Short mmCIF file of C-alpha atoms in Angstrom, two decimals:
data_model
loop_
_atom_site.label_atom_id
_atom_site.label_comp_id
_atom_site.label_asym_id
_atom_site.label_seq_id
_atom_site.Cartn_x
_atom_site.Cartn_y
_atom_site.Cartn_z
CA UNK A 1 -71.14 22.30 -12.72
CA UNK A 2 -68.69 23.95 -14.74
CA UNK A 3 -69.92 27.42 -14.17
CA UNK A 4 -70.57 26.53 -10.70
CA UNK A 5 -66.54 26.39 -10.32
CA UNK A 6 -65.94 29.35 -12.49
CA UNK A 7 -67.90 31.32 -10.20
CA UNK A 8 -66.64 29.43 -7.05
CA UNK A 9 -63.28 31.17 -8.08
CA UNK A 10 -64.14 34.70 -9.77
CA UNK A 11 -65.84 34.66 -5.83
CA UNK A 12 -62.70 33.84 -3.86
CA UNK A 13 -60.59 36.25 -6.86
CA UNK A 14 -62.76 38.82 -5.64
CA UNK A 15 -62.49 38.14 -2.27
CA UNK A 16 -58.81 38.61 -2.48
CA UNK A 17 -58.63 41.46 -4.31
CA UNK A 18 -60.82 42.87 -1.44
CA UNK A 19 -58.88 41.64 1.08
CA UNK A 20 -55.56 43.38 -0.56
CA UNK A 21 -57.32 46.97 -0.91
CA UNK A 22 -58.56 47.18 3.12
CA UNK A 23 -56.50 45.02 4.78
CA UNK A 24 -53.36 45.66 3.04
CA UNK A 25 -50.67 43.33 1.45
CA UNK A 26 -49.96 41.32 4.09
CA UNK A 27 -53.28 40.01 4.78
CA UNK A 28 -53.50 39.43 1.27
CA UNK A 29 -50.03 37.47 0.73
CA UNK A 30 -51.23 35.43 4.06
CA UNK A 31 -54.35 34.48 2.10
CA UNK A 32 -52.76 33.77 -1.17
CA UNK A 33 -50.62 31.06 1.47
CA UNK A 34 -53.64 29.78 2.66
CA UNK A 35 -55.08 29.41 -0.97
CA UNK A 36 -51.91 27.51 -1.95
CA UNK A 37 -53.10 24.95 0.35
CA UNK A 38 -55.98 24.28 -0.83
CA UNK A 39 -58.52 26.21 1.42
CA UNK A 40 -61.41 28.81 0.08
CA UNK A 41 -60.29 32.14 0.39
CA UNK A 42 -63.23 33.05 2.40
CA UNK A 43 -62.50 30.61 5.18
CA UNK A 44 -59.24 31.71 4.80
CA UNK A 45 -59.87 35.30 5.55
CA UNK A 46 -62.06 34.18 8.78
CA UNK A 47 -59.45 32.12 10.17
CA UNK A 48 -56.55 34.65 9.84
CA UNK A 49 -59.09 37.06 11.49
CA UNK A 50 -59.88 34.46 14.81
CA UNK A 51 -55.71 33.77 14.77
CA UNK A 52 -55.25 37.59 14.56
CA UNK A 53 -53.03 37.06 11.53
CA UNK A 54 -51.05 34.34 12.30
CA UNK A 55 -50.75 31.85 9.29
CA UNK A 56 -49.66 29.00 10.95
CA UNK A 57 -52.31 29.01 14.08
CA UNK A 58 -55.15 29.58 11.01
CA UNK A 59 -54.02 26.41 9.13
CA UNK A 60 -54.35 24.61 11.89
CA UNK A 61 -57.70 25.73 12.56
CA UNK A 62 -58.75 25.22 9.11
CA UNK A 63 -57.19 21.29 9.23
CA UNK A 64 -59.42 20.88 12.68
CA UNK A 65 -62.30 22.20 10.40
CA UNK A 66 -61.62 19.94 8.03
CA UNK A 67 -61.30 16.57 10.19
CA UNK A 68 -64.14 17.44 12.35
CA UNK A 69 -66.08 17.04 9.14
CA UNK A 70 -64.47 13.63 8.00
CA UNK A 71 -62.91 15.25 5.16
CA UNK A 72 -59.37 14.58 3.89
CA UNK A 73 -57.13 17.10 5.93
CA UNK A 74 -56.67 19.71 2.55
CA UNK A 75 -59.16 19.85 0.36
CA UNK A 76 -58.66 19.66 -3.41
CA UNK A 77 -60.08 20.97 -6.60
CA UNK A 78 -60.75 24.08 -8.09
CA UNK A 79 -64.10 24.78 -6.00
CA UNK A 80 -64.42 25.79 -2.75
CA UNK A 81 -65.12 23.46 -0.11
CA UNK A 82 -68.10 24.51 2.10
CA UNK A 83 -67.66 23.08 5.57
CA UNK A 84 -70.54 23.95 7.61
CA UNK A 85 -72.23 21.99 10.58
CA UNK A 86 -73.49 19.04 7.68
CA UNK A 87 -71.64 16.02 7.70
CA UNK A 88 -71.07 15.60 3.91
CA UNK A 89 -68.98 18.11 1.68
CA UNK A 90 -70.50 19.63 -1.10
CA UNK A 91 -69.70 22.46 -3.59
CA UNK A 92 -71.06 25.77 -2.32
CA UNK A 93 -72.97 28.17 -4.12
CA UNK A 94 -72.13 31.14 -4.62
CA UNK A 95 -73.41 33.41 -1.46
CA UNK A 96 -75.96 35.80 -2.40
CA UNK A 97 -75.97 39.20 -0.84
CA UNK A 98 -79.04 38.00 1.78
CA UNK A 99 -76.95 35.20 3.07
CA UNK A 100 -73.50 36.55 3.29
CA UNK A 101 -73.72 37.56 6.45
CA UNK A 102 -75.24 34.58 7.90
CA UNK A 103 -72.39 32.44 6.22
CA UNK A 104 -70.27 34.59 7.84
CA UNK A 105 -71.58 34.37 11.68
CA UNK A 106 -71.81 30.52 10.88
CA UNK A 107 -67.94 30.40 10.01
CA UNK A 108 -66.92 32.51 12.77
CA UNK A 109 -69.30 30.59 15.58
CA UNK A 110 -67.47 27.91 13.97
CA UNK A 111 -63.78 29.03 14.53
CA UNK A 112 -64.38 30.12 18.22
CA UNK A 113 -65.88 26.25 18.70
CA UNK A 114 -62.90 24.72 17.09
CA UNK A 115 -60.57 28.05 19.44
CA UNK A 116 -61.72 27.02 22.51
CA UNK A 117 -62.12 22.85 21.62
CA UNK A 118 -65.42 22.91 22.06
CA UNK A 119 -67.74 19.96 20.53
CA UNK A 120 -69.53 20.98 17.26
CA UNK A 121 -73.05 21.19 17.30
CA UNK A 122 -75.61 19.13 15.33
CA UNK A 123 -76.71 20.36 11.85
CA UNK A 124 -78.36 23.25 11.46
CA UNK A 125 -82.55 23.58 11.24
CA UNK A 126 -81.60 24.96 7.56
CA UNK A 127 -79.35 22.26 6.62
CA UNK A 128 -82.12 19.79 7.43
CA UNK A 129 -84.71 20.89 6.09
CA UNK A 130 -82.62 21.51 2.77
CA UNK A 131 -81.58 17.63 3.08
CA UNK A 132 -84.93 16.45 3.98
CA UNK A 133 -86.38 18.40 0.89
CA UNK A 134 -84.19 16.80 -1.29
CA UNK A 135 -84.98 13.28 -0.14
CA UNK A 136 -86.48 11.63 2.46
CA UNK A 137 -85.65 8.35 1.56
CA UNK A 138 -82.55 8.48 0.69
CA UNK A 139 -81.44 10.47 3.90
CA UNK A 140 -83.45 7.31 6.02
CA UNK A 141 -81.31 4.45 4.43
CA UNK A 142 -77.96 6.78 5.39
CA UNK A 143 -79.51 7.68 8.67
CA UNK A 144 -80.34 3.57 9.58
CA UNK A 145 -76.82 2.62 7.70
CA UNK A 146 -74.56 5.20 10.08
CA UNK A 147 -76.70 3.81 13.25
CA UNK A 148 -75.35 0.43 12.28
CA UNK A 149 -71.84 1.75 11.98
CA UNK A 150 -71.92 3.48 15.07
CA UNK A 151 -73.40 0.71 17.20
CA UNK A 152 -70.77 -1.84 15.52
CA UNK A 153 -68.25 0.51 16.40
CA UNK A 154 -69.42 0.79 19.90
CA UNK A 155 -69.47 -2.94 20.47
CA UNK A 156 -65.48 -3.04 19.10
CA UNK A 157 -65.24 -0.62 21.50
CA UNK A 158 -66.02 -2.29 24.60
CA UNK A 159 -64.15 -5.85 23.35
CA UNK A 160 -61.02 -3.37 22.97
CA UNK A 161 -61.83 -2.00 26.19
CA UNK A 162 -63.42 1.58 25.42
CA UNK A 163 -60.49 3.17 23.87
CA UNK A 164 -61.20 5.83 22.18
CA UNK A 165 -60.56 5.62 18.03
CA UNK A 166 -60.71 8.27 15.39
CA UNK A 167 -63.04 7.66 13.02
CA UNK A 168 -63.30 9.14 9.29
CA UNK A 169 -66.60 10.12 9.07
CA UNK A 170 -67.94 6.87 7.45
CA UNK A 171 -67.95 4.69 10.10
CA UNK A 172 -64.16 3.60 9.54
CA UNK A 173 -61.30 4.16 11.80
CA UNK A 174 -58.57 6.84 10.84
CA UNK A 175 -55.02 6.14 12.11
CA UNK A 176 -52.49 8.16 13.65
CA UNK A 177 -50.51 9.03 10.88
CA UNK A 178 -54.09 10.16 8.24
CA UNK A 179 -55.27 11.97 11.15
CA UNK A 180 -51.93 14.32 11.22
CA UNK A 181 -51.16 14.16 7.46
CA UNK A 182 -52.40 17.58 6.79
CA UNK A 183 -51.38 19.16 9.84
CA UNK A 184 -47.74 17.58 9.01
CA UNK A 185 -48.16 19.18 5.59
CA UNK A 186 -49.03 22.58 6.44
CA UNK A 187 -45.93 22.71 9.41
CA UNK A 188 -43.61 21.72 6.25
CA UNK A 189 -45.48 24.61 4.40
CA UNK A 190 -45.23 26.75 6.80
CA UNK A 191 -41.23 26.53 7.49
CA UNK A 192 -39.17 24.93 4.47
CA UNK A 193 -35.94 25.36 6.26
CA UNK A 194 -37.07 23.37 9.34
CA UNK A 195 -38.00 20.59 7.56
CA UNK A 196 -34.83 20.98 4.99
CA UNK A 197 -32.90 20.46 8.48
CA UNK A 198 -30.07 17.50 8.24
CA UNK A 199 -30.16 15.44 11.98
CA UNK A 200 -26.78 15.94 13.23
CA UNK A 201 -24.34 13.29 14.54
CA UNK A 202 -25.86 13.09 18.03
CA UNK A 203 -28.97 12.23 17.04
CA UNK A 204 -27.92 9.59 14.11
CA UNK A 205 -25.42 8.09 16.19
CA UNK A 206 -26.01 8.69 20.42
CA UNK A 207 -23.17 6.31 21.30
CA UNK A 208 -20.79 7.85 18.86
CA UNK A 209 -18.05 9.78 20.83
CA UNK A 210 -16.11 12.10 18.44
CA UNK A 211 -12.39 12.15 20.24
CA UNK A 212 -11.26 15.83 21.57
CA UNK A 213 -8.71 17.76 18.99
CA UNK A 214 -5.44 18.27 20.28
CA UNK A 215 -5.62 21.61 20.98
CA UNK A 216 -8.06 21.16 23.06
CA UNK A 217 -6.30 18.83 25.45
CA UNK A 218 -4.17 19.90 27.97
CA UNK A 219 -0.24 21.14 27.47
CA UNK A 220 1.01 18.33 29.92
CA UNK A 221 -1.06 15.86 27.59
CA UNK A 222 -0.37 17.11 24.24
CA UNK A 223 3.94 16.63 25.08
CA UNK A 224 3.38 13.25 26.00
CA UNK A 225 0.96 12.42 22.98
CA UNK A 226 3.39 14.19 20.64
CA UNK A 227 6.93 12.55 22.06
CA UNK A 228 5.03 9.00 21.78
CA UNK A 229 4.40 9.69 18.40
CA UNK A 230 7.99 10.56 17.64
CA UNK A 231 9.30 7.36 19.04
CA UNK A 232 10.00 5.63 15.93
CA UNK A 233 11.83 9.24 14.41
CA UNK A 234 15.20 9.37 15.60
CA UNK A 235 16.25 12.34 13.56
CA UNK A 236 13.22 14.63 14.59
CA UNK A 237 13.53 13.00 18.74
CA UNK A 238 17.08 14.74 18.49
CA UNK A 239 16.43 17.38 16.69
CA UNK A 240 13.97 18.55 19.01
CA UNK A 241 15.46 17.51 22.50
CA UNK A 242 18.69 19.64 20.91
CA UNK A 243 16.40 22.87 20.35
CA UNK A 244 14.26 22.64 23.40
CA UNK A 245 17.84 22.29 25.51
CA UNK A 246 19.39 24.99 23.62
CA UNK A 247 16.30 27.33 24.51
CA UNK A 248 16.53 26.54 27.87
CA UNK A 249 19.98 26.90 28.55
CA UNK A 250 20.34 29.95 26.07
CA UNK A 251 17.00 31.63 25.96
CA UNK A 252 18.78 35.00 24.28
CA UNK A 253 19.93 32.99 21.24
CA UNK A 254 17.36 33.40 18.41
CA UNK A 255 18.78 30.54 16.32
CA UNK A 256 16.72 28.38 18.55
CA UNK A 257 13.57 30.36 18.89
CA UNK A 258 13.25 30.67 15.63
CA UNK A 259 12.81 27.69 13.36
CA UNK A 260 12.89 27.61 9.38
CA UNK A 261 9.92 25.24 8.01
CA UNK A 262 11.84 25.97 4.34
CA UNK A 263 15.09 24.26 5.70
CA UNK A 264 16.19 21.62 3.85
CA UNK A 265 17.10 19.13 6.62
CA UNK A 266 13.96 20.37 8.80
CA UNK A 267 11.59 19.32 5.80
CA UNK A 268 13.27 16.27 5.32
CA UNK A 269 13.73 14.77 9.38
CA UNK A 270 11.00 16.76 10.97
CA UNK A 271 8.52 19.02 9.30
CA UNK A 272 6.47 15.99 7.67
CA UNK A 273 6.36 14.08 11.16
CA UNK A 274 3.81 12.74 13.43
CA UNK A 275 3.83 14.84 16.22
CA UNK A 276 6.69 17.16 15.36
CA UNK A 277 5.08 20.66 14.67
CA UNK A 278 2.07 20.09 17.73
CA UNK A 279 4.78 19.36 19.95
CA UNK A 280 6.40 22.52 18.96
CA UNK A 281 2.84 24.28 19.28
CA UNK A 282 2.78 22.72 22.82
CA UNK A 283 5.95 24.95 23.46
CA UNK A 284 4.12 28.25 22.60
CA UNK A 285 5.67 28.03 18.86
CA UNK A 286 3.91 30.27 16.74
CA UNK A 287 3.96 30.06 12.67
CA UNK A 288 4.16 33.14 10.78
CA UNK A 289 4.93 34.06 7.36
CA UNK A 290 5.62 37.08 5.96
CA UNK A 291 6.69 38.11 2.34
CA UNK A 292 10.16 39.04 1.71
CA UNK A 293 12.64 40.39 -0.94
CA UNK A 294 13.25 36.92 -3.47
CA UNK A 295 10.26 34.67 -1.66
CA UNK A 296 8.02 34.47 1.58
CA UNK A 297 9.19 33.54 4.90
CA UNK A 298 7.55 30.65 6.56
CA UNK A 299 8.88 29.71 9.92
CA UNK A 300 7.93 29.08 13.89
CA UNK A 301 8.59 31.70 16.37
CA UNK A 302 8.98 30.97 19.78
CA UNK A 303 9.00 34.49 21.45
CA UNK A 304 10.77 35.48 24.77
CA UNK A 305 8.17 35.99 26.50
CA UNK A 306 6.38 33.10 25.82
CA UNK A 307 9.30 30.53 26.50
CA UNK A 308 7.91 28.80 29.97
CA UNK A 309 10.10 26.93 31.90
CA UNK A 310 7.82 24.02 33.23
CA UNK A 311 7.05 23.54 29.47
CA UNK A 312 10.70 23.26 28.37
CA UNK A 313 11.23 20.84 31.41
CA UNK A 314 8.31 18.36 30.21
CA UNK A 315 9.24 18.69 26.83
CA UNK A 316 12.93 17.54 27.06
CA UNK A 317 11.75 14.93 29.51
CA UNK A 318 8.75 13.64 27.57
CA UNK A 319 12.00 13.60 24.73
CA UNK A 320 14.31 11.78 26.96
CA UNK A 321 12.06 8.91 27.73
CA UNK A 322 11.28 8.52 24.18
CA UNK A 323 15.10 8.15 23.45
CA UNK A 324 15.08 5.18 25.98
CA UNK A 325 11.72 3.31 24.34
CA UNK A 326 12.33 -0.10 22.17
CA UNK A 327 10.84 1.58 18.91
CA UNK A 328 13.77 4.65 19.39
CA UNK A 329 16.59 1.72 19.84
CA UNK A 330 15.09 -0.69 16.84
CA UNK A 331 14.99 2.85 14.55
CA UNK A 332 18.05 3.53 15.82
CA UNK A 333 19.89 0.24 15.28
CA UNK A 334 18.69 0.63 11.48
CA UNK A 335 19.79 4.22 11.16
CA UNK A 336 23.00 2.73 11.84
CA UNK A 337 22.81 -0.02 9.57
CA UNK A 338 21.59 2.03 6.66
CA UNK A 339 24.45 3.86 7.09
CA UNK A 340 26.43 1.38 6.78
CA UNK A 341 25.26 0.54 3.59
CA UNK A 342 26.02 3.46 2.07
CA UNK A 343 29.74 3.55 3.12
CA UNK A 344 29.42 -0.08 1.52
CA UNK A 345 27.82 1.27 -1.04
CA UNK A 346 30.39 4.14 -1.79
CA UNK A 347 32.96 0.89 -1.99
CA UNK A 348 31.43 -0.74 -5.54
CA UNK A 349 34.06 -1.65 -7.82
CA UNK A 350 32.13 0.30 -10.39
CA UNK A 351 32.42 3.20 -8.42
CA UNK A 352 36.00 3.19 -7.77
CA UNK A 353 37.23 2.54 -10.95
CA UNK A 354 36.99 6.56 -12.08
CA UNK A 355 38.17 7.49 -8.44
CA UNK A 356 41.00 4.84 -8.24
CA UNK A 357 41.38 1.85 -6.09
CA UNK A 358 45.05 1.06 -4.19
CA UNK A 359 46.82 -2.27 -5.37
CA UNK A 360 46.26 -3.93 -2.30
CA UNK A 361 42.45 -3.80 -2.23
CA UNK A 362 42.52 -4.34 -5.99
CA UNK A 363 44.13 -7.83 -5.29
CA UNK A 364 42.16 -9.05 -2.87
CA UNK A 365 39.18 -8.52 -4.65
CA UNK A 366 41.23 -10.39 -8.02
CA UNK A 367 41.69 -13.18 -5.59
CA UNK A 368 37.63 -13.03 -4.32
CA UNK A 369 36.91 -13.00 -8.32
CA UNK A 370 39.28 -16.00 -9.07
CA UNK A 371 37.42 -18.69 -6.96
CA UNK A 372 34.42 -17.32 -8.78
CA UNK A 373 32.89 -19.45 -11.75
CA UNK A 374 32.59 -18.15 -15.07
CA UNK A 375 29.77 -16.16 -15.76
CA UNK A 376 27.56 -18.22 -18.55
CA UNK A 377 26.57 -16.54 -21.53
CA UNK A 378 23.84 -14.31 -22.36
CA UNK A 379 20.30 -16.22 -22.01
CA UNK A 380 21.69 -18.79 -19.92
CA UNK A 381 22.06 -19.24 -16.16
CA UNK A 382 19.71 -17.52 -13.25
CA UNK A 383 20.21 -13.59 -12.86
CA UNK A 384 20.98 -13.28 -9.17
CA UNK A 385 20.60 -9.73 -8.12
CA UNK A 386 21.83 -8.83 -4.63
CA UNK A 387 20.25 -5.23 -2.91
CA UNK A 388 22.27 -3.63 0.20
CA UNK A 389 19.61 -2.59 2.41
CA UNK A 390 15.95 -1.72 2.01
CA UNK A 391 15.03 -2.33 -2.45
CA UNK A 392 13.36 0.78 -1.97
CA UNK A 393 16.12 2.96 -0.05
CA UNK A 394 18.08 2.85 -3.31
CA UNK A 395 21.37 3.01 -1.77
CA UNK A 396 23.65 4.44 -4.48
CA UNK A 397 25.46 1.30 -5.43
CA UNK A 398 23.78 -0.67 -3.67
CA UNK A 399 22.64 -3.00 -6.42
CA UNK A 400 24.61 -5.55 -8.26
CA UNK A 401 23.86 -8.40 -10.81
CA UNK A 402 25.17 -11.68 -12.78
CA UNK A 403 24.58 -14.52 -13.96
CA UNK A 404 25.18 -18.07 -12.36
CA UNK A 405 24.30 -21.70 -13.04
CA UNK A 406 22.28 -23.97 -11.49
CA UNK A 407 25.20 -25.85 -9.83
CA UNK A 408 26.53 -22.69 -8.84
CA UNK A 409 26.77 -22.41 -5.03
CA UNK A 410 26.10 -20.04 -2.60
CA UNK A 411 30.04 -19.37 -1.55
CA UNK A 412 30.29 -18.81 -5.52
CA UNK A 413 28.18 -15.52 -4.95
CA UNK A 414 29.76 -14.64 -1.69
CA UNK A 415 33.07 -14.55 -3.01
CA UNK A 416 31.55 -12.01 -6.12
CA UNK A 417 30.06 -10.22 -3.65
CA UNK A 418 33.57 -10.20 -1.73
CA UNK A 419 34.67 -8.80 -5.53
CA UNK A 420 32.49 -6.32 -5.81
CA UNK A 421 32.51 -4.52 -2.40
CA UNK A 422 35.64 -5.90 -0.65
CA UNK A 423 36.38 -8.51 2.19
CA UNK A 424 34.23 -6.18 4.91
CA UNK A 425 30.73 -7.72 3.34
CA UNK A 426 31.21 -11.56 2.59
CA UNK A 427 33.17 -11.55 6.12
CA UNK A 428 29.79 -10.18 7.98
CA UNK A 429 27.70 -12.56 6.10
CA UNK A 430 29.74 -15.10 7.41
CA UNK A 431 30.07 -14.03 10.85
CA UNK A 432 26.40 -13.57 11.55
CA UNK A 433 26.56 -9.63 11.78
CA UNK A 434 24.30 -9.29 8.68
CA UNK A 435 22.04 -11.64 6.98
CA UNK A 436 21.35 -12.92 3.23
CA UNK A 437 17.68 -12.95 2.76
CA UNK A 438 15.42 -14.31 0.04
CA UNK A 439 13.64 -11.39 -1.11
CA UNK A 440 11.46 -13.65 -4.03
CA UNK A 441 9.55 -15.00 -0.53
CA UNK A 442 7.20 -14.03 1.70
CA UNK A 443 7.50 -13.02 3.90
CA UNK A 444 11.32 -12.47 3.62
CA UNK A 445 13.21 -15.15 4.94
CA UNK A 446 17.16 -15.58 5.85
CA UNK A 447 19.17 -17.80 4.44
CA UNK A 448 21.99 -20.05 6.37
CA UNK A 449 25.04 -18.34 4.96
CA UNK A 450 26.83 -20.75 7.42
CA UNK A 451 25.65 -23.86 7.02
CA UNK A 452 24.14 -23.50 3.43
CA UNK A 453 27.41 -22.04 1.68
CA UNK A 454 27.87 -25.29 -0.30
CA UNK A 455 24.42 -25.81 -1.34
CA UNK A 456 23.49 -24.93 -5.25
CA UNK A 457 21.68 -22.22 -6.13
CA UNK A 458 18.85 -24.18 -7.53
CA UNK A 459 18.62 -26.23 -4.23
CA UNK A 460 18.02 -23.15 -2.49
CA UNK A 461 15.23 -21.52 -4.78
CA UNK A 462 17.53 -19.22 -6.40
CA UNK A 463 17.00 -20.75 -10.03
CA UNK A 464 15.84 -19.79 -12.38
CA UNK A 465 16.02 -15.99 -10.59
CA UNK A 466 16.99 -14.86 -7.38
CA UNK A 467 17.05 -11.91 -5.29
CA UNK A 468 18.95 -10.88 -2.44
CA UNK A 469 18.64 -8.80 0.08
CA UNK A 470 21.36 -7.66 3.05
CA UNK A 471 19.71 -7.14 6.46
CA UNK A 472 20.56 -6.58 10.34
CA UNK A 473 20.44 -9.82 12.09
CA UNK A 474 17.98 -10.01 14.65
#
């Protein structure tokens, strides 16, 4: 058996090597494919020359061979598989120059059958009498056994109601997915990258609907997308509506057709937001840089010829109706306020004391301090920390501290607050314009300034620490 195989593949070297010096390379290489599948070079060379040289078409012919005998769909082993009109497989000989060219008609009688779909024929006289000589017997008890099969088979048929099944050669049904295996195989083969293809988002997910890009929308939609976005920006809604009006009413002035994204104030109002820059792109505004002397230039160009009126016009109305929207009045309304704060801020007593402070001021807030309790030691007491504004705006000054007892009431820290920053804030407080909130809750809730100034600290949660926060009312 062993040299059986050795000469089974010094044969099909040969064969190759023949192949390669009269047909060429190519036909060669394309047998060498068909070889790495697992078929005999021979049968190889015969199919490529029924396909006229196409690989693919030739590995499907050799599969067809391969099922119509009941085999598995590539054969494998070192030998070569002999697949002639016999139902069962067997290791063949080595040809012998007498019978190479009948093994040759037979495979090519073969490949035009399987070509043109025709039905194979029953075994050859040769086969038969080779498998009769080698046992009668045996052959009858296979022969009565397969007429069982097949009349078993035919009964399931009709109860299924004579559908057609694919059988494997031994009298058991082959599904769907064995039948194709090896024609599945050879097509990923055949064509890596095909198979190495990813399914793309439209075939994953049909009802998936990626939303169009900006620029891809329309001008008249991409203004009113970008001023809606800028609603809650005051600083970059007036920015904007200024430079738009400026380059309609002076188109010749380049200050407004030409914008520096370096500029300090630009960065910090308008470059970083939502909408800004794409509703500048809307406008024809084009961004170049370009290196010069110290640094490069980056900034957006709007050029002369580019400036279009019915733009401009949308623009600075798309502007003007965001100026009018609650979410531009509420930012606003705390622009304001912030503000505010800081001119409160810039009034700390810690502040002025370097810069000076007129005697007037500095006696009312003596008289503010004098209804105010003494401040207990070190270690005792709550530390009751009051922030102007937003804890995270940092407002410079904005943050004072002290201690206070337990009894302590709120008027006690209204009238240090009135100490630290003047009449102006404790007068607020108490007149509703600004509220004292409970930053230590959540979520932050005011605190009656009115009716709660002579409650104690510890009645209102502010013991053993409290923080404070000044807000907008409303």
């Amino acid at each position: 058996m062993v040299l059986r195989k050795l000469a089974d593949r010094l044969v099909s070297t040969a064969n190759t090597a023949a192949s390669a010096l009269f047909q060429g390379p190519e036909a060669a290489e394309k047998i060498r494919r068909l070889e790495s599948m697992g078929f005999p070079a021979e049968r190889a060379r015969h199919a490529l020359n029924a396909t006229d040289g196409d690989v693919e078409r030739a590995a499907e012919l050799l599969l067809l061979g391969a099922e119509e005998q009941g085999g598995p769909a590539s054969p494998a082993g070192g030998g070569a598989v002999d697949m002639t009109a016999n139902s069962t497989l067997r290791l063949r000989q080595p040809p012998s120059s007498g019978e190479g060219a009948n093994v040759a008609r037979r495979n090519e009688e073969q490949m035009q059958r399987a070509i043109q779909g025709e039905p194979r024929a029953g075994p050859a006289a040769g086969g038969d009498a080779a498998q009769a000589g080698g046992g009668g017997a045996a052959g009858g008890g296979r022969g009565q056994r397969k007429k069982k099969a097949a009349a078993a088979n035919a009964g399931g048929g009709k109860r299924a109601g004579n559908r057609p099944r694919a059988t494997d050669g031994k009298g058991g049904v082959r599904s769907a997915a064995t039948a194709n295996a090896g024609r599945a195989a050879a097509a990923r083969l055949l064509n890596p990258a095909a198979a190495a293809t990813k399914p793309t988002l439209g075939q994953t997910h049909p009802h998936v609907k990626v939303p169009t890009k900006m620029s891809d929308k329309t001008k008249e939609e991409q203004i009113m997308r970008c001023a809606n976005r800028l609603k809650p920006h005051v600083t970059a809604v007036d920015t904007l509506l200024t430079v738009l009006m400026g380059v309609r009413d002076r188109p010749g002035e380049e200050r407004y057709r030409k914008i520096d994204r370096n500029n300090a104030n630009y960065a910090a109002h308008v470059r970083d937001r939502p909408g800004a820059e794409d509703l500048l792109s809307a406008m024809n505004y084009r961004r170049i840089r370009s290196t010069i002397p110290g640094g490069e230039a980056d900034e957006l160009r709007l050029e002369r010829h580019l400036a279009d009126a019915g733009l401009l016009y949308l623009g600075i109305s798309a502007l003007e109706q965001a100026r009018l929207s609650p979410e531009y009045l509420e930012a606003k309304r705390l622009r304001g306020f912030h503000a505010e704060m800081r001119r409160i801020g810039r009034m700390n007593g810690d502040a002025l004391a370097s810069a000076g402070m007129s005697e007037s001021d500095a006696s009312v807030r003596l008289g503010f301090l004098s209804r105010c309790p003494r401040e207990p030691p070190e270690g005792r007491g709550a530390v009751v920390t009051v922030f102007l504004g937003e804890e995270s705006e940092r407002v410079p000054g904005g943050r004072v501290s002290r201690r206070f007892d337990g009894d302590d009431t709120l008027e006690d820290v209204l009238n240090w607050l009135g100490g630290c920053y003047g009449p102006e804030l404790p007068d607020r407080l108490r007149g509703g314009e600004w509220r004292l909130c409970d930053l230590n809750r959540y979520p932050v809730s005011p605190i009656d300034v009115g009716g709660g100034r002579t409650r104690t600290l510890q009645y209102l949660g502010l013991f053993p620490s409290g923080r404070l926060g000044v807000r907008p009312s409303g």
